[in-house]
Tab-separated table of N, CA and C in Angstrom:
chain	number	residue	atom	x	y	z
A	1	MET	N	-73.882	-32.267	15.124
A	1	MET	CA	-73.318	-31.184	15.901
A	1	MET	C	-74.322	-30.806	16.989
A	2	SER	N	-73.817	-30.727	18.194
A	2	SER	CA	-74.703	-30.429	19.317
A	2	SER	C	-75.002	-28.937	19.403
A	3	PHE	N	-76.036	-28.646	20.162
A	3	PHE	CA	-76.442	-27.258	20.355
A	3	PHE	C	-75.328	-26.445	21.003
A	4	ASN	N	-74.601	-27.047	21.955
A	4	ASN	CA	-73.507	-26.344	22.627
A	4	ASN	C	-72.385	-25.989	21.654
A	5	ASN	N	-72.090	-26.905	20.710
A	5	ASN	CA	-71.055	-26.612	19.702
A	5	ASN	C	-71.482	-25.456	18.810
A	6	ILE	N	-72.737	-25.479	18.413
A	6	ILE	CA	-73.258	-24.394	17.567
A	6	ILE	C	-73.191	-23.083	18.341
A	7	LYS	N	-73.582	-23.115	19.600
A	7	LYS	CA	-73.557	-21.919	20.435
A	7	LYS	C	-72.123	-21.380	20.574
A	8	LYS	N	-71.157	-22.277	20.786
A	8	LYS	CA	-69.758	-21.862	20.913
A	8	LYS	C	-69.233	-21.258	19.607
A	9	LYS	N	-69.602	-21.861	18.482
A	9	LYS	CA	-69.140	-21.343	17.187
A	9	LYS	C	-69.768	-19.984	16.881
A	10	LEU	N	-71.038	-19.815	17.201
A	10	LEU	CA	-71.696	-18.522	16.999
A	10	LEU	C	-71.086	-17.453	17.901
A	11	PHE	N	-70.772	-17.827	19.133
A	11	PHE	CA	-70.135	-16.887	20.048
A	11	PHE	C	-68.757	-16.496	19.529
A	12	ARG	N	-67.989	-17.473	19.049
A	12	ARG	CA	-66.654	-17.206	18.498
A	12	ARG	C	-66.765	-16.292	17.278
A	13	LEU	N	-67.769	-16.533	16.429
A	13	LEU	CA	-67.991	-15.688	15.263
A	13	LEU	C	-68.319	-14.257	15.696
A	14	PHE	N	-69.185	-14.125	16.688
A	14	PHE	CA	-69.543	-12.815	17.221
A	14	PHE	C	-68.299	-12.093	17.755
A	15	ILE	N	-67.477	-12.800	18.510
A	15	ILE	CA	-66.259	-12.197	19.071
A	15	ILE	C	-65.313	-11.776	17.953
A	16	ASN	N	-65.146	-12.617	16.934
A	16	ASN	CA	-64.249	-12.280	15.828
A	16	ASN	C	-64.742	-11.061	15.052
A	17	ILE	N	-66.027	-11.008	14.779
A	17	ILE	CA	-66.586	-9.854	14.061
A	17	ILE	C	-66.439	-8.593	14.916
A	18	THR	N	-66.750	-8.700	16.189
A	18	THR	CA	-66.611	-7.561	17.097
A	18	THR	C	-65.154	-7.114	17.183
A	19	ALA	N	-64.232	-8.072	17.238
A	19	ALA	CA	-62.804	-7.739	17.318
A	19	ALA	C	-62.339	-7.010	16.065
A	20	ILE	N	-62.777	-7.459	14.896
A	20	ILE	CA	-62.391	-6.810	13.639
A	20	ILE	C	-62.988	-5.400	13.567
A	21	ILE	N	-64.250	-5.256	13.935
A	21	ILE	CA	-64.879	-3.922	13.940
A	21	ILE	C	-64.135	-3.001	14.899
A	22	ASN	N	-63.803	-3.514	16.085
A	22	ASN	CA	-63.065	-2.727	17.063
A	22	ASN	C	-61.694	-2.319	16.522
A	23	LEU	N	-61.018	-3.235	15.846
A	23	LEU	CA	-59.703	-2.945	15.269
A	23	LEU	C	-59.809	-1.877	14.188
A	24	ILE	N	-60.792	-2.013	13.313
A	24	ILE	CA	-60.978	-1.028	12.244
A	24	ILE	C	-61.280	0.345	12.841
A	25	PHE	N	-62.178	0.382	13.808
A	25	PHE	CA	-62.527	1.661	14.439
A	25	PHE	C	-61.313	2.260	15.134
A	26	ASP	N	-60.585	1.432	15.873
A	26	ASP	CA	-59.414	1.903	16.608
A	26	ASP	C	-58.361	2.456	15.655
A	27	GLU	N	-58.076	1.721	14.580
A	27	GLU	CA	-57.074	2.170	13.607
A	27	GLU	C	-57.533	3.450	12.913
A	28	THR	N	-58.804	3.521	12.551
A	28	THR	CA	-59.342	4.711	11.890
A	28	THR	C	-59.292	5.906	12.830
A	29	PHE	N	-59.722	5.700	14.072
A	29	PHE	CA	-59.723	6.777	15.058
A	29	PHE	C	-58.310	7.314	15.255
A	30	VAL	N	-57.342	6.419	15.433
A	30	VAL	CA	-55.962	6.842	15.670
A	30	VAL	C	-55.426	7.599	14.452
A	31	PHE	N	-55.708	7.111	13.250
A	31	PHE	CA	-55.233	7.785	12.037
A	31	PHE	C	-55.829	9.187	11.915
A	32	VAL	N	-57.140	9.290	12.049
A	32	VAL	CA	-57.806	10.587	11.908
A	32	VAL	C	-57.376	11.522	13.041
A	33	TYR	N	-57.318	11.010	14.256
A	33	TYR	CA	-56.922	11.822	15.406
A	33	TYR	C	-55.507	12.365	15.221
A	34	ASN	N	-54.576	11.497	14.820
A	34	ASN	CA	-53.194	11.940	14.615
A	34	ASN	C	-53.090	12.942	13.474
A	35	SER	N	-53.871	12.745	12.432
A	35	SER	CA	-53.852	13.688	11.305
A	35	SER	C	-54.343	15.062	11.745
A	36	ILE	N	-55.425	15.092	12.507
A	36	ILE	CA	-55.966	16.369	12.986
A	36	ILE	C	-54.995	17.007	13.982
A	37	ALA	N	-54.429	16.199	14.872
A	37	ALA	CA	-53.481	16.737	15.857
A	37	ALA	C	-52.253	17.324	15.163
A	38	LYS	N	-51.778	16.653	14.125
A	38	LYS	CA	-50.624	17.159	13.374
A	38	LYS	C	-50.967	18.498	12.717
A	39	PHE	N	-52.154	18.590	12.145
A	39	PHE	CA	-52.581	19.836	11.520
A	39	PHE	C	-52.714	20.948	12.561
A	40	LEU	N	-53.360	20.649	13.689
A	40	LEU	CA	-53.588	21.668	14.717
A	40	LEU	C	-52.304	22.105	15.414
A	41	SER	N	-51.281	21.239	15.407
A	41	SER	CA	-50.022	21.599	16.067
A	41	SER	C	-49.331	22.760	15.366
A	42	LYS	N	-49.763	23.097	14.167
A	42	LYS	CA	-49.194	24.231	13.434
A	42	LYS	C	-49.658	25.567	14.015
A	43	PHE	N	-50.687	25.518	14.849
A	43	PHE	CA	-51.261	26.737	15.424
A	43	PHE	C	-50.967	26.779	16.926
A	44	PRO	N	-50.023	27.619	17.355
A	44	PRO	CA	-49.645	27.646	18.779
A	44	PRO	C	-50.779	28.047	19.716
A	45	SER	N	-51.724	28.827	19.243
A	45	SER	CA	-52.815	29.271	20.127
A	45	SER	C	-53.743	28.116	20.500
A	46	ILE	N	-53.690	27.033	19.760
A	46	ILE	CA	-54.538	25.868	20.054
A	46	ILE	C	-54.234	25.317	21.447
A	47	ASP	N	-52.964	25.316	21.848
A	47	ASP	CA	-52.598	24.800	23.168
A	47	ASP	C	-53.246	25.616	24.284
A	48	ARG	N	-53.266	26.926	24.126
A	48	ARG	CA	-53.899	27.781	25.147
A	48	ARG	C	-55.398	27.519	25.220
A	49	ILE	N	-56.023	27.380	24.057
A	49	ILE	CA	-57.470	27.110	24.018
A	49	ILE	C	-57.775	25.766	24.662
A	50	ARG	N	-56.990	24.750	24.295
A	50	ARG	CA	-57.188	23.407	24.857
A	50	ARG	C	-57.017	23.431	26.372
A	51	ASP	N	-55.964	24.087	26.860
A	51	ASP	CA	-55.722	24.152	28.305
A	51	ASP	C	-56.842	24.902	29.030
A	52	TYR	N	-57.322	25.974	28.420
A	52	TYR	CA	-58.423	26.732	29.004
A	52	TYR	C	-59.659	25.835	29.177
A	53	TRP	N	-60.026	25.116	28.110
A	53	TRP	CA	-61.219	24.272	28.181
A	53	TRP	C	-61.012	23.060	29.080
A	54	ARG	N	-59.807	22.554	29.142
A	54	ARG	CA	-59.529	21.424	30.038
A	54	ARG	C	-59.778	21.851	31.483
A	55	ILE	N	-59.337	23.046	31.843
A	55	ILE	CA	-59.556	23.557	33.203
A	55	ILE	C	-61.047	23.783	33.454
A	56	LYS	N	-61.740	24.411	32.488
A	56	LYS	CA	-63.173	24.674	32.647
A	56	LYS	C	-63.962	23.375	32.822
A	57	ILE	N	-63.631	22.368	32.027
A	57	ILE	CA	-64.347	21.093	32.111
A	57	ILE	C	-64.070	20.410	33.441
A	58	SER	N	-62.821	20.465	33.905
A	58	SER	CA	-62.498	19.806	35.178
A	58	SER	C	-63.188	20.485	36.364
A	59	GLU	N	-63.577	21.759	36.202
A	59	GLU	CA	-64.274	22.483	37.272
A	59	GLU	C	-65.787	22.278	37.244
A	60	MET	N	-66.318	21.688	36.171
A	60	MET	CA	-67.761	21.518	36.029
A	60	MET	C	-68.282	20.386	36.914
A	61	ASN	N	-69.572	20.416	37.192
A	61	ASN	CA	-70.248	19.340	37.901
A	61	ASN	C	-70.125	18.062	37.081
A	62	LYS	N	-69.799	16.960	37.753
A	62	LYS	CA	-69.544	15.704	37.036
A	62	LYS	C	-70.779	15.196	36.279
A	63	TYR	N	-71.968	15.487	36.768
A	63	TYR	CA	-73.172	15.035	36.071
A	63	TYR	C	-73.456	15.872	34.825
A	64	LEU	N	-73.076	17.133	34.869
A	64	LEU	CA	-73.180	17.979	33.686
A	64	LEU	C	-72.189	17.495	32.609
A	65	VAL	N	-70.989	17.176	33.050
A	65	VAL	CA	-69.981	16.638	32.128
A	65	VAL	C	-70.480	15.325	31.531
A	66	LEU	N	-71.072	14.487	32.358
A	66	LEU	CA	-71.622	13.224	31.875
A	66	LEU	C	-72.711	13.465	30.835
A	67	GLY	N	-73.535	14.482	31.067
A	67	GLY	CA	-74.562	14.847	30.088
A	67	GLY	C	-73.956	15.262	28.754
A	68	PHE	N	-72.883	16.063	28.812
A	68	PHE	CA	-72.183	16.443	27.581
A	68	PHE	C	-71.626	15.211	26.867
A	69	LEU	N	-71.047	14.303	27.650
A	69	LEU	CA	-70.493	13.077	27.063
A	69	LEU	C	-71.578	12.271	26.349
A	70	LEU	N	-72.686	12.093	27.032
A	70	LEU	CA	-73.769	11.307	26.439
A	70	LEU	C	-74.348	12.002	25.210
A	71	GLY	N	-74.444	13.324	25.254
A	71	GLY	CA	-74.917	14.075	24.088
A	71	GLY	C	-74.001	13.881	22.891
A	72	HIS	N	-72.710	13.981	23.110
A	72	HIS	CA	-71.751	13.773	22.024
A	72	HIS	C	-71.790	12.325	21.529
A	73	LEU	N	-71.996	11.391	22.449
A	73	LEU	CA	-72.090	9.979	22.053
A	73	LEU	C	-73.296	9.748	21.153
A	74	VAL	N	-74.429	10.326	21.519
A	74	VAL	CA	-75.648	10.167	20.713
A	74	VAL	C	-75.443	10.747	19.316
A	75	VAL	N	-74.883	11.963	19.244
A	75	VAL	CA	-74.642	12.590	17.938
A	75	VAL	C	-73.688	11.734	17.101
A	76	SER	N	-72.619	11.265	17.718
A	76	SER	CA	-71.640	10.451	17.001
A	76	SER	C	-72.273	9.164	16.477
A	77	GLU	N	-73.057	8.513	17.301
A	77	GLU	CA	-73.683	7.257	16.878
A	77	GLU	C	-74.734	7.488	15.797
A	78	LEU	N	-75.493	8.568	15.905
A	78	LEU	CA	-76.481	8.870	14.857
A	78	LEU	C	-75.793	9.143	13.524
A	79	LEU	N	-74.665	9.846	13.567
A	79	LEU	CA	-73.905	10.073	12.333
A	79	LEU	C	-73.374	8.755	11.771
A	80	GLY	N	-72.972	7.849	12.655
A	80	GLY	CA	-72.508	6.535	12.207
A	80	GLY	C	-73.619	5.752	11.529
A	81	ILE	N	-74.806	5.781	12.105
A	81	ILE	CA	-75.955	5.096	11.503
A	81	ILE	C	-76.287	5.709	10.154
A	82	LEU	N	-76.295	7.041	10.104
A	82	LEU	CA	-76.556	7.737	8.844
A	82	LEU	C	-75.533	7.363	7.783
A	83	SER	N	-74.266	7.314	8.169
A	83	SER	CA	-73.227	6.993	7.194
A	83	SER	C	-73.414	5.583	6.636
A	84	PHE	N	-73.771	4.628	7.473
A	84	PHE	CA	-73.956	3.266	6.977
A	84	PHE	C	-75.245	3.130	6.164
A	85	MET	N	-76.233	3.967	6.437
A	85	MET	CA	-77.431	3.983	5.582
A	85	MET	C	-77.049	4.475	4.187
A	86	LEU	N	-76.179	5.477	4.126
A	86	LEU	CA	-75.700	5.975	2.831
A	86	LEU	C	-74.888	4.902	2.109
A	87	LEU	N	-74.079	4.169	2.858
A	87	LEU	CA	-73.290	3.089	2.255
A	87	LEU	C	-74.201	2.002	1.705
A	88	ALA	N	-75.254	1.676	2.437
A	88	ALA	CA	-76.204	0.653	1.986
A	88	ALA	C	-76.900	1.072	0.697
A	89	LYS	N	-77.054	2.376	0.493
A	89	LYS	CA	-77.669	2.883	-0.742
A	89	LYS	C	-76.649	3.009	-1.869
A	90	GLY	N	-75.381	2.682	-1.570
A	90	GLY	CA	-74.349	2.749	-2.587
A	90	GLY	C	-73.718	4.115	-2.756
A	91	LEU	N	-73.953	4.997	-1.818
A	91	LEU	CA	-73.403	6.355	-1.881
A	91	LEU	C	-72.070	6.388	-1.124
A	92	ILE	N	-71.000	6.034	-1.817
A	92	ILE	CA	-69.698	5.852	-1.185
A	92	ILE	C	-69.100	7.170	-0.686
A	93	ILE	N	-69.083	8.198	-1.534
A	93	ILE	CA	-68.466	9.473	-1.141
A	93	ILE	C	-69.209	10.102	0.043
A	94	PRO	N	-70.547	10.206	0.008
A	94	PRO	CA	-71.239	10.738	1.204
A	94	PRO	C	-70.997	9.877	2.447
A	95	PHE	N	-70.895	8.559	2.259
A	95	PHE	CA	-70.591	7.670	3.389
A	95	PHE	C	-69.266	8.063	4.034
A	96	ILE	N	-68.232	8.222	3.210
A	96	ILE	CA	-66.903	8.557	3.729
A	96	ILE	C	-66.927	9.916	4.422
A	97	VAL	N	-67.578	10.902	3.802
A	97	VAL	CA	-67.634	12.250	4.378
A	97	VAL	C	-68.342	12.222	5.735
A	98	ILE	N	-69.505	11.601	5.797
A	98	ILE	CA	-70.266	11.557	7.059
A	98	ILE	C	-69.519	10.725	8.099
A	99	TYR	N	-68.885	9.639	7.666
A	99	TYR	CA	-68.156	8.795	8.614
A	99	TYR	C	-66.984	9.557	9.225
A	100	VAL	N	-66.293	10.363	8.427
A	100	VAL	CA	-65.197	11.172	8.967
A	100	VAL	C	-65.757	12.263	9.881
A	101	ILE	N	-66.870	12.882	9.483
A	101	ILE	CA	-67.500	13.907	10.322
A	101	ILE	C	-67.944	13.302	11.661
A	102	LYS	N	-68.308	12.032	11.654
A	102	LYS	CA	-68.732	11.328	12.865
A	102	LYS	C	-67.665	11.404	13.951
A	103	PHE	N	-66.407	11.513	13.540
A	103	PHE	CA	-65.327	11.548	14.520
A	103	PHE	C	-65.244	12.866	15.282
A	104	LEU	N	-65.782	13.951	14.725
A	104	LEU	CA	-65.677	15.239	15.411
A	104	LEU	C	-66.334	15.222	16.792
A	105	PRO	N	-67.611	14.778	16.910
A	105	PRO	CA	-68.164	14.704	18.271
A	105	PRO	C	-67.448	13.654	19.121
A	106	PHE	N	-66.929	12.621	18.455
A	106	PHE	CA	-66.205	11.592	19.205
A	106	PHE	C	-64.903	12.152	19.766
A	107	PHE	N	-64.198	12.986	18.977
A	107	PHE	CA	-62.981	13.626	19.482
A	107	PHE	C	-63.311	14.540	20.650
A	108	MET	N	-64.398	15.283	20.513
A	108	MET	CA	-64.807	16.177	21.588
A	108	MET	C	-65.145	15.363	22.838
A	109	MET	N	-65.833	14.247	22.632
A	109	MET	CA	-66.183	13.370	23.736
A	109	MET	C	-64.911	12.843	24.409
A	110	SER	N	-63.929	12.474	23.616
A	110	SER	CA	-62.655	11.982	24.143
A	110	SER	C	-61.962	13.070	24.962
A	111	PHE	N	-61.961	14.296	24.434
A	111	PHE	CA	-61.348	15.420	25.146
A	111	PHE	C	-62.066	15.677	26.471
A	112	ILE	N	-63.391	15.699	26.432
A	112	ILE	CA	-64.171	15.942	27.647
A	112	ILE	C	-63.903	14.839	28.667
A	113	PHE	N	-63.915	13.589	28.206
A	113	PHE	CA	-63.690	12.468	29.126
A	113	PHE	C	-62.309	12.560	29.766
A	114	ASN	N	-61.287	12.796	28.949
A	114	ASN	CA	-59.930	12.870	29.496
A	114	ASN	C	-59.746	14.045	30.440
A	115	SER	N	-60.491	15.111	30.213
A	115	SER	CA	-60.399	16.277	31.090
A	115	SER	C	-61.078	16.051	32.436
A	116	ALA	N	-62.081	15.181	32.479
A	116	ALA	CA	-62.857	14.980	33.710
A	116	ALA	C	-62.881	13.515	34.157
A	117	LYS	N	-61.937	12.738	33.687
A	117	LYS	CA	-61.944	11.292	33.950
A	117	LYS	C	-61.981	10.957	35.439
A	118	GLU	N	-61.136	11.608	36.221
A	118	GLU	CA	-61.088	11.306	37.660
A	118	GLU	C	-62.433	11.539	38.333
A	119	GLU	N	-63.074	12.647	38.005
A	119	GLU	CA	-64.383	12.961	38.599
A	119	GLU	C	-65.452	11.992	38.116
A	120	LEU	N	-65.434	11.681	36.824
A	120	LEU	CA	-66.454	10.787	36.281
A	120	LEU	C	-66.346	9.383	36.877
A	121	LEU	N	-65.127	8.938	37.139
A	121	LEU	CA	-64.954	7.588	37.684
A	121	LEU	C	-65.356	7.493	39.148
A	122	THR	N	-65.714	8.622	39.765
A	122	THR	CA	-66.260	8.559	41.127
A	122	THR	C	-67.745	8.195	41.117
A	123	ILE	N	-68.365	8.221	39.936
A	123	ILE	CA	-69.756	7.769	39.802
A	123	ILE	C	-69.688	6.248	39.687
A	124	SER	N	-70.221	5.552	40.666
A	124	SER	CA	-69.992	4.101	40.777
A	124	SER	C	-70.437	3.322	39.539
A	125	TRP	N	-71.632	3.580	39.020
A	125	TRP	CA	-72.092	2.811	37.866
A	125	TRP	C	-71.265	3.145	36.625
A	126	PHE	N	-70.818	4.394	36.504
A	126	PHE	CA	-69.989	4.795	35.373
A	126	PHE	C	-68.632	4.102	35.459
A	127	ASN	N	-68.059	4.070	36.658
A	127	ASN	CA	-66.781	3.393	36.876
A	127	ASN	C	-66.902	1.906	36.533
A	128	TYR	N	-67.991	1.281	36.966
A	128	TYR	CA	-68.219	-0.137	36.670
A	128	TYR	C	-68.302	-0.371	35.157
A	129	CYS	N	-69.104	0.438	34.472
A	129	CYS	CA	-69.251	0.291	33.014
A	129	CYS	C	-67.936	0.558	32.297
A	130	TYR	N	-67.227	1.596	32.724
A	130	TYR	CA	-65.940	1.932	32.109
A	130	TYR	C	-64.957	0.770	32.266
A	131	THR	N	-64.888	0.211	33.464
A	131	THR	CA	-63.983	-0.914	33.725
A	131	THR	C	-64.334	-2.105	32.845
A	132	LYS	N	-65.620	-2.414	32.719
A	132	LYS	CA	-66.049	-3.546	31.884
A	132	LYS	C	-65.730	-3.314	30.408
A	133	VAL	N	-65.937	-2.094	29.934
A	133	VAL	CA	-65.633	-1.776	28.528
A	133	VAL	C	-64.132	-1.912	28.268
A	134	VAL	N	-63.316	-1.408	29.194
A	134	VAL	CA	-61.862	-1.509	29.040
A	134	VAL	C	-61.430	-2.974	29.053
A	135	GLN	N	-61.989	-3.759	29.952
A	135	GLN	CA	-61.649	-5.188	30.004
A	135	GLN	C	-62.044	-5.894	28.716
A	136	PHE	N	-63.228	-5.599	28.199
A	136	PHE	CA	-63.692	-6.238	26.966
A	136	PHE	C	-62.837	-5.810	25.782
A	137	THR	N	-62.490	-4.534	25.725
A	137	THR	CA	-61.636	-4.041	24.641
A	137	THR	C	-60.258	-4.694	24.709
A	138	ASP	N	-59.699	-4.816	25.902
A	138	ASP	CA	-58.410	-5.494	26.051
A	138	ASP	C	-58.506	-6.953	25.623
A	139	TYR	N	-59.623	-7.596	25.966
A	139	TYR	CA	-59.833	-8.981	25.542
A	139	TYR	C	-59.864	-9.074	24.017
A	140	LEU	N	-60.592	-8.164	23.373
A	140	LEU	CA	-60.679	-8.177	21.911
A	140	LEU	C	-59.316	-7.966	21.265
A	141	LYS	N	-58.526	-7.068	21.845
A	141	LYS	CA	-57.195	-6.795	21.284
A	141	LYS	C	-56.274	-8.005	21.385
A	142	GLY	N	-56.562	-8.898	22.296
A	142	GLY	CA	-55.733	-10.086	22.466
A	142	GLY	C	-56.221	-11.301	21.698
A	143	THR	N	-57.317	-11.164	20.946
A	143	THR	CA	-57.822	-12.315	20.206
A	143	THR	C	-56.897	-12.659	19.050
A	144	GLU	N	-56.927	-13.895	18.672
A	144	GLU	CA	-56.039	-14.393	17.616
A	144	GLU	C	-56.246	-13.652	16.305
A	145	ILE	N	-57.482	-13.378	15.964
A	145	ILE	CA	-57.760	-12.731	14.685
A	145	ILE	C	-57.179	-11.317	14.640
A	146	VAL	N	-57.271	-10.569	15.738
A	146	VAL	CA	-56.717	-9.212	15.775
A	146	VAL	C	-55.195	-9.265	15.699
A	147	ILE	N	-54.600	-10.196	16.417
A	147	ILE	CA	-53.144	-10.336	16.379
A	147	ILE	C	-52.684	-10.665	14.964
A	148	ARG	N	-53.404	-11.575	14.286
A	148	ARG	CA	-53.039	-11.936	12.907
A	148	ARG	C	-53.206	-10.766	11.946
A	149	VAL	N	-54.315	-10.039	12.073
A	149	VAL	CA	-54.560	-8.893	11.185
A	149	VAL	C	-53.487	-7.830	11.394
A	150	LYS	N	-53.121	-7.558	12.646
A	150	LYS	CA	-52.061	-6.579	12.909
A	150	LYS	C	-50.719	-7.042	12.344
A	151	LEU	N	-50.457	-8.331	12.422
A	151	LEU	CA	-49.221	-8.880	11.853
A	151	LEU	C	-49.208	-8.688	10.339
A	152	TYR	N	-50.326	-8.982	9.672
A	152	TYR	CA	-50.427	-8.767	8.224
A	152	TYR	C	-50.264	-7.289	7.891
A	153	ARG	N	-50.910	-6.433	8.668
A	153	ARG	CA	-50.801	-4.989	8.451
A	153	ARG	C	-49.351	-4.529	8.569
A	154	ASP	N	-48.661	-4.999	9.604
A	154	ASP	CA	-47.261	-4.622	9.800
A	154	ASP	C	-46.386	-5.136	8.664
A	155	ASN	N	-46.658	-6.352	8.177
A	155	ASN	CA	-45.908	-6.897	7.046
A	155	ASN	C	-46.113	-6.056	5.789
A	156	ILE	N	-47.352	-5.653	5.563
A	156	ILE	CA	-47.652	-4.813	4.398
A	156	ILE	C	-46.950	-3.459	4.528
A	157	LYS	N	-46.968	-2.871	5.722
A	157	LYS	CA	-46.275	-1.600	5.945
A	157	LYS	C	-44.781	-1.743	5.656
A	158	ASN	N	-44.191	-2.852	6.109
A	158	ASN	CA	-42.766	-3.079	5.872
A	158	ASN	C	-42.471	-3.202	4.376
A	159	ILE	N	-43.338	-3.909	3.660
A	159	ILE	CA	-43.151	-4.061	2.212
A	159	ILE	C	-43.263	-2.707	1.522
A	160	VAL	N	-44.263	-1.923	1.899
A	160	VAL	CA	-44.444	-0.600	1.306
A	160	VAL	C	-43.236	0.289	1.604
A	161	ASN	N	-42.735	0.244	2.836
A	161	ASN	CA	-41.557	1.043	3.196
A	161	ASN	C	-40.329	0.612	2.408
A	162	LYS	N	-40.166	-0.690	2.184
A	162	LYS	CA	-39.031	-1.178	1.385
A	162	LYS	C	-39.151	-0.706	-0.058
A	163	ILE	N	-40.362	-0.716	-0.587
A	163	ILE	CA	-40.578	-0.220	-1.955
A	163	ILE	C	-40.257	1.268	-2.017
A	164	LYS	N	-40.710	2.025	-1.019
A	164	LYS	CA	-40.405	3.465	-0.975
A	164	LYS	C	-38.883	3.681	-0.956
A	165	ASP	N	-38.181	2.903	-0.130
A	165	ASP	CA	-36.726	3.035	-0.033
A	165	ASP	C	-36.055	2.711	-1.371
A	166	LEU	N	-36.568	1.688	-2.054
A	166	LEU	CA	-36.009	1.337	-3.364
A	166	LEU	C	-36.233	2.449	-4.384
A	167	ILE	N	-37.397	3.064	-4.322
A	167	ILE	CA	-37.712	4.154	-5.260
A	167	ILE	C	-36.834	5.365	-4.986
A	168	LYS	N	-36.596	5.669	-3.694
A	168	LYS	CA	-35.774	6.829	-3.334
A	168	LYS	C	-34.328	6.653	-3.740
A	169	SER	N	-33.825	5.410	-3.705
A	169	SER	CA	-32.396	5.216	-4.009
A	169	SER	C	-32.126	4.922	-5.459
């Protein structure tokens, strides 16, 4: 086996692992985000608070907003590292708790970004990095392994739904 073949196989392995991690994170984020949004929708005052902060953030200096984003990113990533250190020690429950808590700064970061996206994308290097990340994420979502895993997931969901329907009737 030539060096180029080994290099191609290692690259493919890296892409597959990255794609699976991205899929797991994306699915987890969407599940947790939707669960929190469903819970918060029970409180009508949340919409007023969200709208108030969306306006305040959009009025802020774009570099200050970027600083907030980076601060939330650092906190989120440190919590992620901490959670995996707990997992490595075999502490499953603390791992799950910290990993779920990790999403709180990430949700805030998502809210801040969406509130100031237009202004932030006027920063040339930020726009370049954002575009590259989106392109890479889209590439990962189109990989064969992600498509297969999503197909298996959908099949399992269909089977579970059929079982639920059988139990109900």
